[in-house]
Amino acid sequence: IAFSLGGNTSASHTTNWGDNNNSGMMQIKVEVGSEEDVTINSIDLRAFGTGNDKDGISLVSVYTDVESDGKIGLDDKISGIDKFNSDDSIINVGINQVIPLNTTKYFLITYKMSNKTSDGQTYYFELTSTKVSAASGKKITTSGFILKSATKTISGSPPAIVCSSYTDNATCGAQSSCNWCQIE
């Protein structure tokens, strides 16, 4: 079973602070030879970058990329989800996908970011290994590791919150003072 970057892997990119959409980080191409069907039980991803992966990435998702286009489409099915438990850690994402013999399949790995990021922080991962099995119990040989994802760089910062207060009855009514905050 051979693993490689798919032809529609995302290029390194910048994401605006607060953009919490699922965005593609890597497309994986998986090719199975002519001996027998192979099951990909899980994949191991190791986080890197200057941002804190536990706080900055709210969800890591693996999709079966049915259209092989490197984008989340209507026919794409989620195969596994996980979250980094600490900065620069390794997660083992269970996907349990059977790849029939003589078949090529594509998977898409996405990041959903949180609002706990800062301007200039970077996030990426490496696909370091997989756990695979064959129905016959034969040992399966894998190739193609280590695969590096696109790098996501955060641009911008949270909006400023400005608080004001008044102490006159005309503005605040019966209260002796009032405060409010607004996003600028």
Coordinates of N, CA and C in Angstrom, one line a residue:
I1 N 0.9 -1.2 0.0 CA 0.0 0.0 0.0 C 0.9 1.2 0.0
A2 N 0.7 2.1 -1.0 CA 1.5 3.3 -1.1 C 0.7 4.6 -0.8
F3 N 1.3 5.4 0.0 CA 0.8 6.7 0.4 C 1.6 7.8 -0.3
S4 N 0.9 8.8 -0.8 CA 1.6 10.0 -1.3 C 0.6 11.2 -1.2
L5 N 1.2 12.4 -1.5 CA 0.4 13.6 -1.5 C -0.5 13.5 -2.8
G6 N -1.7 13.8 -2.6 CA -2.6 13.9 -3.8 C -2.3 15.1 -4.6
G7 N -2.6 15.1 -5.9 CA -2.4 16.2 -6.8 C -3.1 17.5 -6.4
N8 N -4.2 17.4 -5.6 CA -5.0 18.5 -5.2 C -4.7 18.9 -3.7
T9 N -3.5 18.6 -3.2 CA -3.2 19.0 -1.8 C -3.1 20.5 -1.8
S10 N -3.6 21.1 -0.7 CA -3.6 22.6 -0.5 C -2.2 23.1 -0.5
A11 N -2.0 24.3 -1.1 CA -0.8 25.0 -0.9 C -0.8 25.7 0.4
S12 N 0.4 26.0 0.9 CA 0.4 26.8 2.2 C -0.4 28.1 1.9
H13 N -1.1 28.5 3.0 CA -2.0 29.6 2.8 C -2.2 30.4 4.1
T14 N -2.8 31.6 4.0 CA -3.1 32.4 5.1 C -4.6 32.4 5.4
T15 N -5.0 32.4 6.6 CA -6.4 32.4 7.1 C -6.6 33.6 8.0
N16 N -7.6 34.3 7.7 CA -7.9 35.5 8.6 C -8.3 35.0 10.0
W17 N -7.9 35.7 11.0 CA -8.3 35.4 12.4 C -9.8 35.3 12.4
G18 N -10.4 34.3 13.1 CA -11.8 34.2 13.2 C -12.5 33.4 12.1
D19 N -11.7 33.0 11.1 CA -12.2 32.1 10.0 C -12.2 30.7 10.5
N20 N -13.4 30.2 10.9 CA -13.4 28.9 11.6 C -14.0 27.8 10.7
N21 N -13.9 28.0 9.3 CA -14.4 27.0 8.4 C -13.4 25.9 8.3
N22 N -13.9 24.7 8.0 CA -13.0 23.5 7.7 C -12.2 23.9 6.5
S23 N -10.9 23.8 6.6 CA -10.1 24.1 5.4 C -9.1 23.0 5.2
G24 N -8.9 22.6 3.9 CA -8.0 21.5 3.5 C -6.6 21.8 3.9
M25 N -5.9 20.8 4.4 CA -4.5 20.9 4.8 C -3.7 19.9 4.0
M26 N -4.3 18.8 3.6 CA -3.6 17.7 2.9 C -4.6 16.8 2.2
Q27 N -4.3 16.5 0.9 CA -5.0 15.4 0.2 C -4.0 14.2 0.2
I28 N -4.5 13.0 0.6 CA -3.7 11.8 0.6 C -4.1 10.9 -0.6
K29 N -3.2 10.4 -1.3 CA -3.5 9.4 -2.4 C -3.0 8.1 -1.8
V30 N -3.9 7.1 -1.8 CA -3.6 5.8 -1.3 C -3.8 4.8 -2.4
E31 N -2.8 4.0 -2.8 CA -2.8 3.0 -3.8 C -2.6 1.6 -3.2
V32 N -3.5 0.7 -3.5 CA -3.4 -0.7 -3.1 C -3.1 -1.6 -4.3
G33 N -2.2 -2.5 -4.1 CA -1.7 -3.4 -5.1 C -2.7 -4.5 -5.4
S34 N -2.2 -5.5 -6.0 CA -3.0 -6.6 -6.6 C -3.1 -7.8 -5.7
E35 N -2.6 -7.8 -4.5 CA -2.7 -9.0 -3.6 C -4.0 -9.2 -3.0
E36 N -4.5 -8.2 -2.3 CA -5.8 -8.3 -1.6 C -6.2 -6.9 -1.0
D37 N -7.5 -6.9 -0.6 CA -8.0 -5.6 0.0 C -7.2 -5.3 1.3
V38 N -7.1 -4.0 1.6 CA -6.4 -3.5 2.7 C -7.3 -2.6 3.5
T39 N -7.3 -2.7 4.8 CA -8.0 -1.8 5.7 C -7.0 -0.8 6.3
I40 N -7.3 0.5 6.1 CA -6.6 1.5 6.9 C -7.3 1.7 8.2
N41 N -6.7 1.3 9.3 CA -7.4 1.4 10.6 C -7.2 2.8 11.1
S42 N -6.0 3.4 11.0 CA -5.8 4.8 11.6 C -4.6 5.4 10.9
I43 N -4.5 6.7 11.1 CA -3.4 7.5 10.6 C -2.8 8.3 11.8
D44 N -1.5 8.4 11.8 CA -0.9 9.2 12.9 C -0.4 10.6 12.3
L45 N -0.9 11.6 13.0 CA -0.5 13.0 12.6 C 0.2 13.7 13.7
R46 N 1.4 14.3 13.4 CA 2.2 15.0 14.4 C 2.1 16.5 14.0
A47 N 1.6 17.3 15.0 CA 1.5 18.7 14.8 C 2.8 19.5 15.0
F48 N 2.9 20.6 14.2 CA 4.0 21.5 14.2 C 3.5 22.9 14.1
G49 N 4.4 23.9 14.2 CA 4.1 25.3 13.9 C 4.3 26.1 15.2
T50 N 4.2 27.4 15.0 CA 4.4 28.3 16.1 C 3.2 28.5 17.0
G51 N 2.0 28.2 16.5 CA 0.8 28.3 17.4 C 0.6 27.0 18.2
N52 N -0.2 27.2 19.3 CA -0.5 26.1 20.2 C -1.6 25.2 19.6
D53 N -1.3 24.0 19.2 CA -2.2 23.2 18.5 C -3.4 22.8 19.3
K54 N -3.2 22.6 20.6 CA -4.4 22.2 21.4 C -5.4 23.4 21.5
D55 N -4.9 24.6 21.6 CA -5.8 25.8 21.7 C -6.3 26.3 20.3
G56 N -5.4 26.3 19.4 CA -5.7 26.9 18.1 C -6.5 26.1 17.1
I57 N -6.4 24.8 17.2 CA -7.1 23.9 16.3 C -8.2 23.2 17.0
S58 N -9.5 23.5 16.7 CA -10.6 23.0 17.4 C -11.0 21.6 16.9
L59 N -10.6 21.2 15.7 CA -11.0 19.9 15.2 C -10.1 19.5 14.0
V60 N -9.7 18.3 13.9 CA -9.0 17.7 12.8 C -9.9 16.6 12.2
S61 N -10.3 16.8 10.9 CA -11.2 15.8 10.3 C -10.5 15.2 9.1
V62 N -10.9 13.9 8.9 CA -10.4 13.1 7.7 C -11.7 12.8 6.9
Y63 N -11.7 13.2 5.7 CA -12.8 12.9 4.8 C -12.3 11.9 3.7
T64 N -13.2 11.0 3.2 CA -13.0 10.3 2.0 C -13.3 11.2 0.9
D65 N -12.3 11.6 0.1 CA -12.4 12.5 -1.0 C -13.0 11.9 -2.3
V66 N -14.3 11.7 -2.3 CA -14.9 10.9 -3.4 C -14.6 11.5 -4.8
E67 N -14.7 12.9 -4.9 CA -14.4 13.5 -6.1 C -13.0 13.7 -6.5
S68 N -12.1 13.3 -5.5 CA -10.6 13.4 -5.7 C -10.2 14.8 -6.0
D69 N -10.9 15.9 -5.5 CA -10.6 17.2 -5.9 C -9.9 18.0 -4.8
G70 N -9.7 17.4 -3.6 CA -9.0 18.1 -2.5 C -9.9 19.1 -1.8
K71 N -11.2 19.1 -2.0 CA -12.2 20.0 -1.4 C -13.3 19.1 -0.7
I72 N -13.9 19.7 0.3 CA -15.0 19.0 0.9 C -16.2 19.2 0.0
G73 N -16.7 18.1 -0.5 CA -17.9 18.1 -1.4 C -19.1 17.4 -0.8
L74 N -20.2 17.5 -1.5 CA -21.4 16.9 -1.0 C -21.4 15.4 -0.8
D75 N -20.6 14.7 -1.7 CA -20.5 13.3 -1.7 C -19.4 12.8 -0.7
D76 N -18.5 13.7 -0.2 CA -17.4 13.3 0.6 C -18.0 12.9 2.0
K77 N -17.5 11.8 2.5 CA -17.9 11.3 3.8 C -16.8 11.5 4.9
I78 N -17.2 11.9 6.1 CA -16.2 12.0 7.1 C -15.8 10.6 7.6
S79 N -14.5 10.4 7.7 CA -14.0 9.1 8.0 C -13.5 9.0 9.5
G80 N -13.1 10.2 10.0 CA -12.6 10.3 11.3 C -12.4 11.7 11.8
I81 N -12.4 11.9 13.1 CA -12.2 13.2 13.7 C -11.4 13.0 15.0
D82 N -10.6 14.1 15.3 CA -9.9 14.1 16.5 C -9.5 15.5 16.9
K83 N -8.7 15.6 18.0 CA -8.3 16.9 18.4 C -6.9 16.7 19.1
F84 N -6.0 17.7 18.9 CA -4.7 17.6 19.6 C -4.9 17.9 21.1
N85 N -4.3 17.1 21.9 CA -4.5 17.2 23.4 C -3.4 18.1 24.0
S86 N -2.3 18.4 23.2 CA -1.3 19.3 23.7 C -0.6 19.9 22.4
D87 N 0.3 20.9 22.7 CA 1.0 21.5 21.6 C 2.0 20.5 21.0
D88 N 2.2 20.5 19.7 CA 3.1 19.7 19.0 C 3.0 18.2 19.4
S89 N 1.8 17.7 19.5 CA 1.6 16.3 19.9 C 1.2 15.5 18.7
I90 N 1.1 14.2 18.9 CA 0.7 13.2 17.9 C -0.7 12.7 18.2
I91 N -1.6 12.7 17.2 CA -2.9 12.1 17.4 C -3.0 10.9 16.4
N92 N -3.8 9.9 16.8 CA -4.0 8.7 16.1 C -5.5 8.8 15.7
V93 N -5.8 9.1 14.4 CA -7.1 9.3 14.0 C -7.6 8.0 13.4
G94 N -8.6 7.4 14.0 CA -9.2 6.2 13.5 C -10.1 6.4 12.3
I95 N -9.8 5.7 11.2 CA -10.7 5.9 10.0 C -11.3 4.7 9.4
N96 N -10.7 3.5 9.7 CA -11.3 2.2 9.3 C -11.9 2.2 7.9
Q97 N -11.1 2.4 6.9 CA -11.5 2.4 5.5 C -10.9 1.2 4.8
V98 N -11.8 0.4 4.1 CA -11.3 -0.7 3.3 C -11.0 -0.1 1.9
I99 N -9.8 -0.5 1.4 CA -9.4 -0.1 0.1 C -9.3 -1.4 -0.7
P100 N -10.1 -1.6 -1.7 CA -10.1 -2.8 -2.5 C -8.8 -3.0 -3.3
L101 N -8.4 -4.2 -3.5 CA -7.2 -4.4 -4.3 C -7.3 -3.7 -5.7
N102 N -6.1 -3.3 -6.2 CA -6.0 -2.6 -7.5 C -6.8 -1.3 -7.5
T103 N -6.9 -0.6 -6.4 CA -7.7 0.6 -6.3 C -6.9 1.8 -5.7
T104 N -7.2 3.0 -6.2 CA -6.7 4.2 -5.6 C -7.8 5.0 -5.0
K105 N -7.6 5.4 -3.8 CA -8.6 6.3 -3.0 C -7.8 7.5 -2.6
Y106 N -8.7 8.6 -2.4 CA -8.1 9.8 -1.9 C -8.8 10.2 -0.6
F107 N -8.1 10.8 0.3 CA -8.6 11.3 1.6 C -8.2 12.8 1.7
L108 N -9.0 13.5 2.5 CA -8.7 14.9 2.7 C -8.7 15.2 4.2
I109 N -7.6 15.8 4.7 CA -7.4 16.1 6.1 C -7.6 17.6 6.2
T110 N -8.5 18.0 7.1 CA -8.9 19.4 7.3 C -8.6 19.9 8.7
Y111 N -8.4 21.2 8.9 CA -8.3 21.8 10.2 C -9.5 22.8 10.3
K112 N -10.1 22.8 11.5 CA -11.1 23.8 11.9 C -10.4 24.6 13.0
M113 N -10.2 25.9 12.8 CA -9.5 26.7 13.7 C -10.4 27.2 14.8
S114 N -9.8 27.6 16.0 CA -10.6 28.2 17.0 C -10.3 29.7 17.0
N115 N -10.9 30.4 17.9 CA -10.6 31.9 18.0 C -9.4 32.1 19.0
K116 N -8.7 31.1 19.4 CA -7.6 31.2 20.3 C -6.2 31.2 19.5
T117 N -6.2 31.9 18.4 CA -5.0 32.1 17.6 C -4.6 33.5 17.6
S118 N -3.4 33.8 17.1 CA -2.9 35.1 17.0 C -2.2 35.4 15.7
D119 N -2.1 36.6 15.3 CA -1.5 37.1 14.1 C -0.1 36.5 13.9
G120 N 0.2 35.9 12.8 CA 1.5 35.3 12.5 C 1.7 33.9 12.9
Q121 N 0.8 33.3 13.7 CA 1.0 31.9 14.2 C 0.9 31.0 13.0
T122 N 1.6 29.9 13.0 CA 1.6 28.9 11.9 C 1.2 27.6 12.5
Y123 N 0.5 26.8 11.6 CA 0.0 25.4 11.9 C 0.3 24.5 10.8
Y124 N 0.8 23.3 11.0 CA 0.9 22.3 10.0 C 1.1 21.0 10.7
F125 N 1.1 19.9 9.9 CA 1.3 18.5 10.5 C 2.1 17.7 9.5
E126 N 2.6 16.6 10.0 CA 3.1 15.5 9.2 C 2.4 14.2 9.4
L127 N 2.1 13.6 8.3 CA 1.5 12.2 8.4 C 2.7 11.3 8.6
T128 N 2.8 10.7 9.8 CA 4.1 10.0 10.1 C 3.9 8.5 9.9
S129 N 2.7 7.9 10.0 CA 2.6 6.5 9.9 C 1.1 6.1 9.8
T130 N 0.8 4.9 9.6 CA -0.6 4.4 9.6 C -0.6 3.0 10.2
K131 N -1.8 2.6 10.6 CA -2.0 1.2 11.0 C -2.9 0.6 10.0
V132 N -2.4 -0.4 9.3 CA -3.2 -1.1 8.2 C -3.3 -2.6 8.5
S133 N -4.3 -3.2 7.9 CA -4.4 -4.7 8.1 C -5.0 -5.3 6.8
A134 N -4.8 -6.6 6.7 CA -5.4 -7.4 5.6 C -6.3 -8.5 6.2
A135 N -7.4 -8.8 5.5 CA -8.3 -9.8 6.0 C -7.6 -11.1 6.2
S136 N -6.6 -11.4 5.4 CA -5.9 -12.7 5.5 C -4.9 -12.8 6.7
G137 N -4.7 -11.6 7.2 CA -3.7 -11.5 8.3 C -2.3 -11.3 7.9
K138 N -2.0 -11.3 6.6 CA -0.7 -11.1 6.1 C -0.1 -9.7 6.5
K139 N 1.2 -9.6 6.6 CA 1.8 -8.4 7.0 C 1.7 -7.5 5.8
I140 N 1.3 -6.2 6.0 CA 1.2 -5.2 4.9 C 2.4 -4.3 5.0
T141 N 3.0 -4.1 3.8 CA 4.1 -3.1 3.7 C 3.5 -1.8 3.3
T142 N 3.9 -0.7 4.0 CA 3.5 0.6 3.6 C 4.7 1.4 3.1
S143 N 4.4 2.4 2.2 CA 5.5 3.3 1.7 C 5.0 4.7 1.6
G144 N 5.9 5.6 1.5 CA 5.6 7.0 1.2 C 5.7 8.0 2.4
F145 N 6.0 7.5 3.6 CA 6.1 8.4 4.7 C 7.4 9.1 4.9
I146 N 7.5 10.2 5.3 CA 6.6 11.2 6.0 C 6.1 12.2 5.0
L147 N 4.8 12.5 5.1 CA 4.1 13.5 4.3 C 3.8 14.7 5.0
K148 N 4.2 15.9 4.5 CA 4.0 17.2 5.2 C 2.8 17.9 4.6
S149 N 2.0 18.5 5.4 CA 0.8 19.2 5.0 C 1.2 20.6 4.6
A150 N 0.2 21.3 4.1 CA 0.3 22.8 3.9 C 0.5 23.5 5.2
T151 N 1.1 24.6 5.2 CA 1.2 25.5 6.4 C 0.1 26.5 6.4
K152 N -0.6 26.6 7.5 CA -1.6 27.7 7.6 C -1.1 28.7 8.5
T153 N -1.1 30.0 8.0 CA -0.6 31.2 8.8 C -1.8 32.0 9.1
I154 N -1.9 32.4 10.4 CA -3.1 33.3 10.9 C -2.7 34.7 10.6
S155 N -3.7 35.4 10.0 CA -3.5 36.9 9.7 C -4.6 37.7 10.5
G156 N -4.1 38.7 11.1 CA -5.1 39.5 11.9 C -5.2 39.2 13.3
S157 N -5.9 39.9 14.0 CA -6.1 39.8 15.5 C -7.6 39.9 15.8
P158 N -8.0 39.5 17.0 CA -9.4 39.8 17.4 C -9.7 41.2 17.4
P159 N -11.0 41.6 17.1 CA -11.3 43.0 17.1 C -11.2 43.6 18.5
A160 N -10.9 44.9 18.5 CA -10.7 45.6 19.8 C -12.1 45.8 20.4
I161 N -12.2 45.6 21.7 CA -13.4 45.9 22.4 C -13.2 47.2 23.3
V162 N -14.0 48.2 23.0 CA -13.9 49.4 23.7 C -15.0 49.6 24.7
C163 N -14.7 49.9 25.9 CA -15.7 50.0 26.9 C -15.8 51.5 27.3
S164 N -17.0 52.0 27.6 CA -17.3 53.4 28.0 C -18.2 53.4 29.2
S165 N -18.2 54.5 29.9 CA -19.1 54.7 31.0 C -19.6 56.1 31.1
Y166 N -20.8 56.3 31.6 CA -21.3 57.6 31.9 C -21.8 57.6 33.3
T167 N -21.8 58.8 33.9 CA -22.3 59.0 35.3 C -23.4 60.0 35.4
D168 N -24.0 60.4 34.3 CA -25.1 61.3 34.4 C -26.5 60.6 34.2
N169 N -27.5 61.1 34.9 CA -28.8 60.5 34.9 C -29.5 60.6 33.5
A170 N -29.1 61.6 32.7 CA -29.8 61.8 31.4 C -29.4 60.7 30.5
T171 N -28.2 60.2 30.6 CA -27.7 59.1 29.7 C -28.1 57.7 30.2
C172 N -28.0 57.6 31.5 CA -28.2 56.2 32.1 C -29.5 56.0 32.8
G173 N -30.4 57.0 32.8 CA -31.7 56.8 33.5 C -31.5 56.9 35.0
A174 N -32.2 56.1 35.7 CA -32.2 56.1 37.2 C -30.9 55.7 37.8
Q175 N -30.1 55.0 37.1 CA -28.8 54.5 37.6 C -27.8 55.7 37.8
S176 N -27.0 55.6 38.7 CA -26.0 56.6 39.0 C -24.8 56.6 37.9
S177 N -24.6 55.4 37.3 CA -23.6 55.3 36.3 C -24.0 54.0 35.4
C178 N -23.4 54.0 34.2 CA -23.7 52.8 33.4 C -22.4 52.6 32.5
N179 N -22.2 51.3 32.2 CA -21.1 50.9 31.3 C -21.6 50.1 30.2
W180 N -20.9 50.1 29.1 CA -21.2 49.3 27.9 C -19.9 49.1 27.1
C181 N -19.9 48.0 26.4 CA -18.7 47.7 25.5 C -19.2 47.5 24.1
Q182 N -18.4 47.8 23.2 CA -18.7 47.5 21.7 C -17.4 47.1 21.0
I183 N -17.6 46.3 20.0 CA -16.5 45.9 19.1 C -16.2 46.9 18.1
E184 N -14.9 47.3 18.0 CA -14.6 48.3 16.9 C -13.7 47.6 15.8

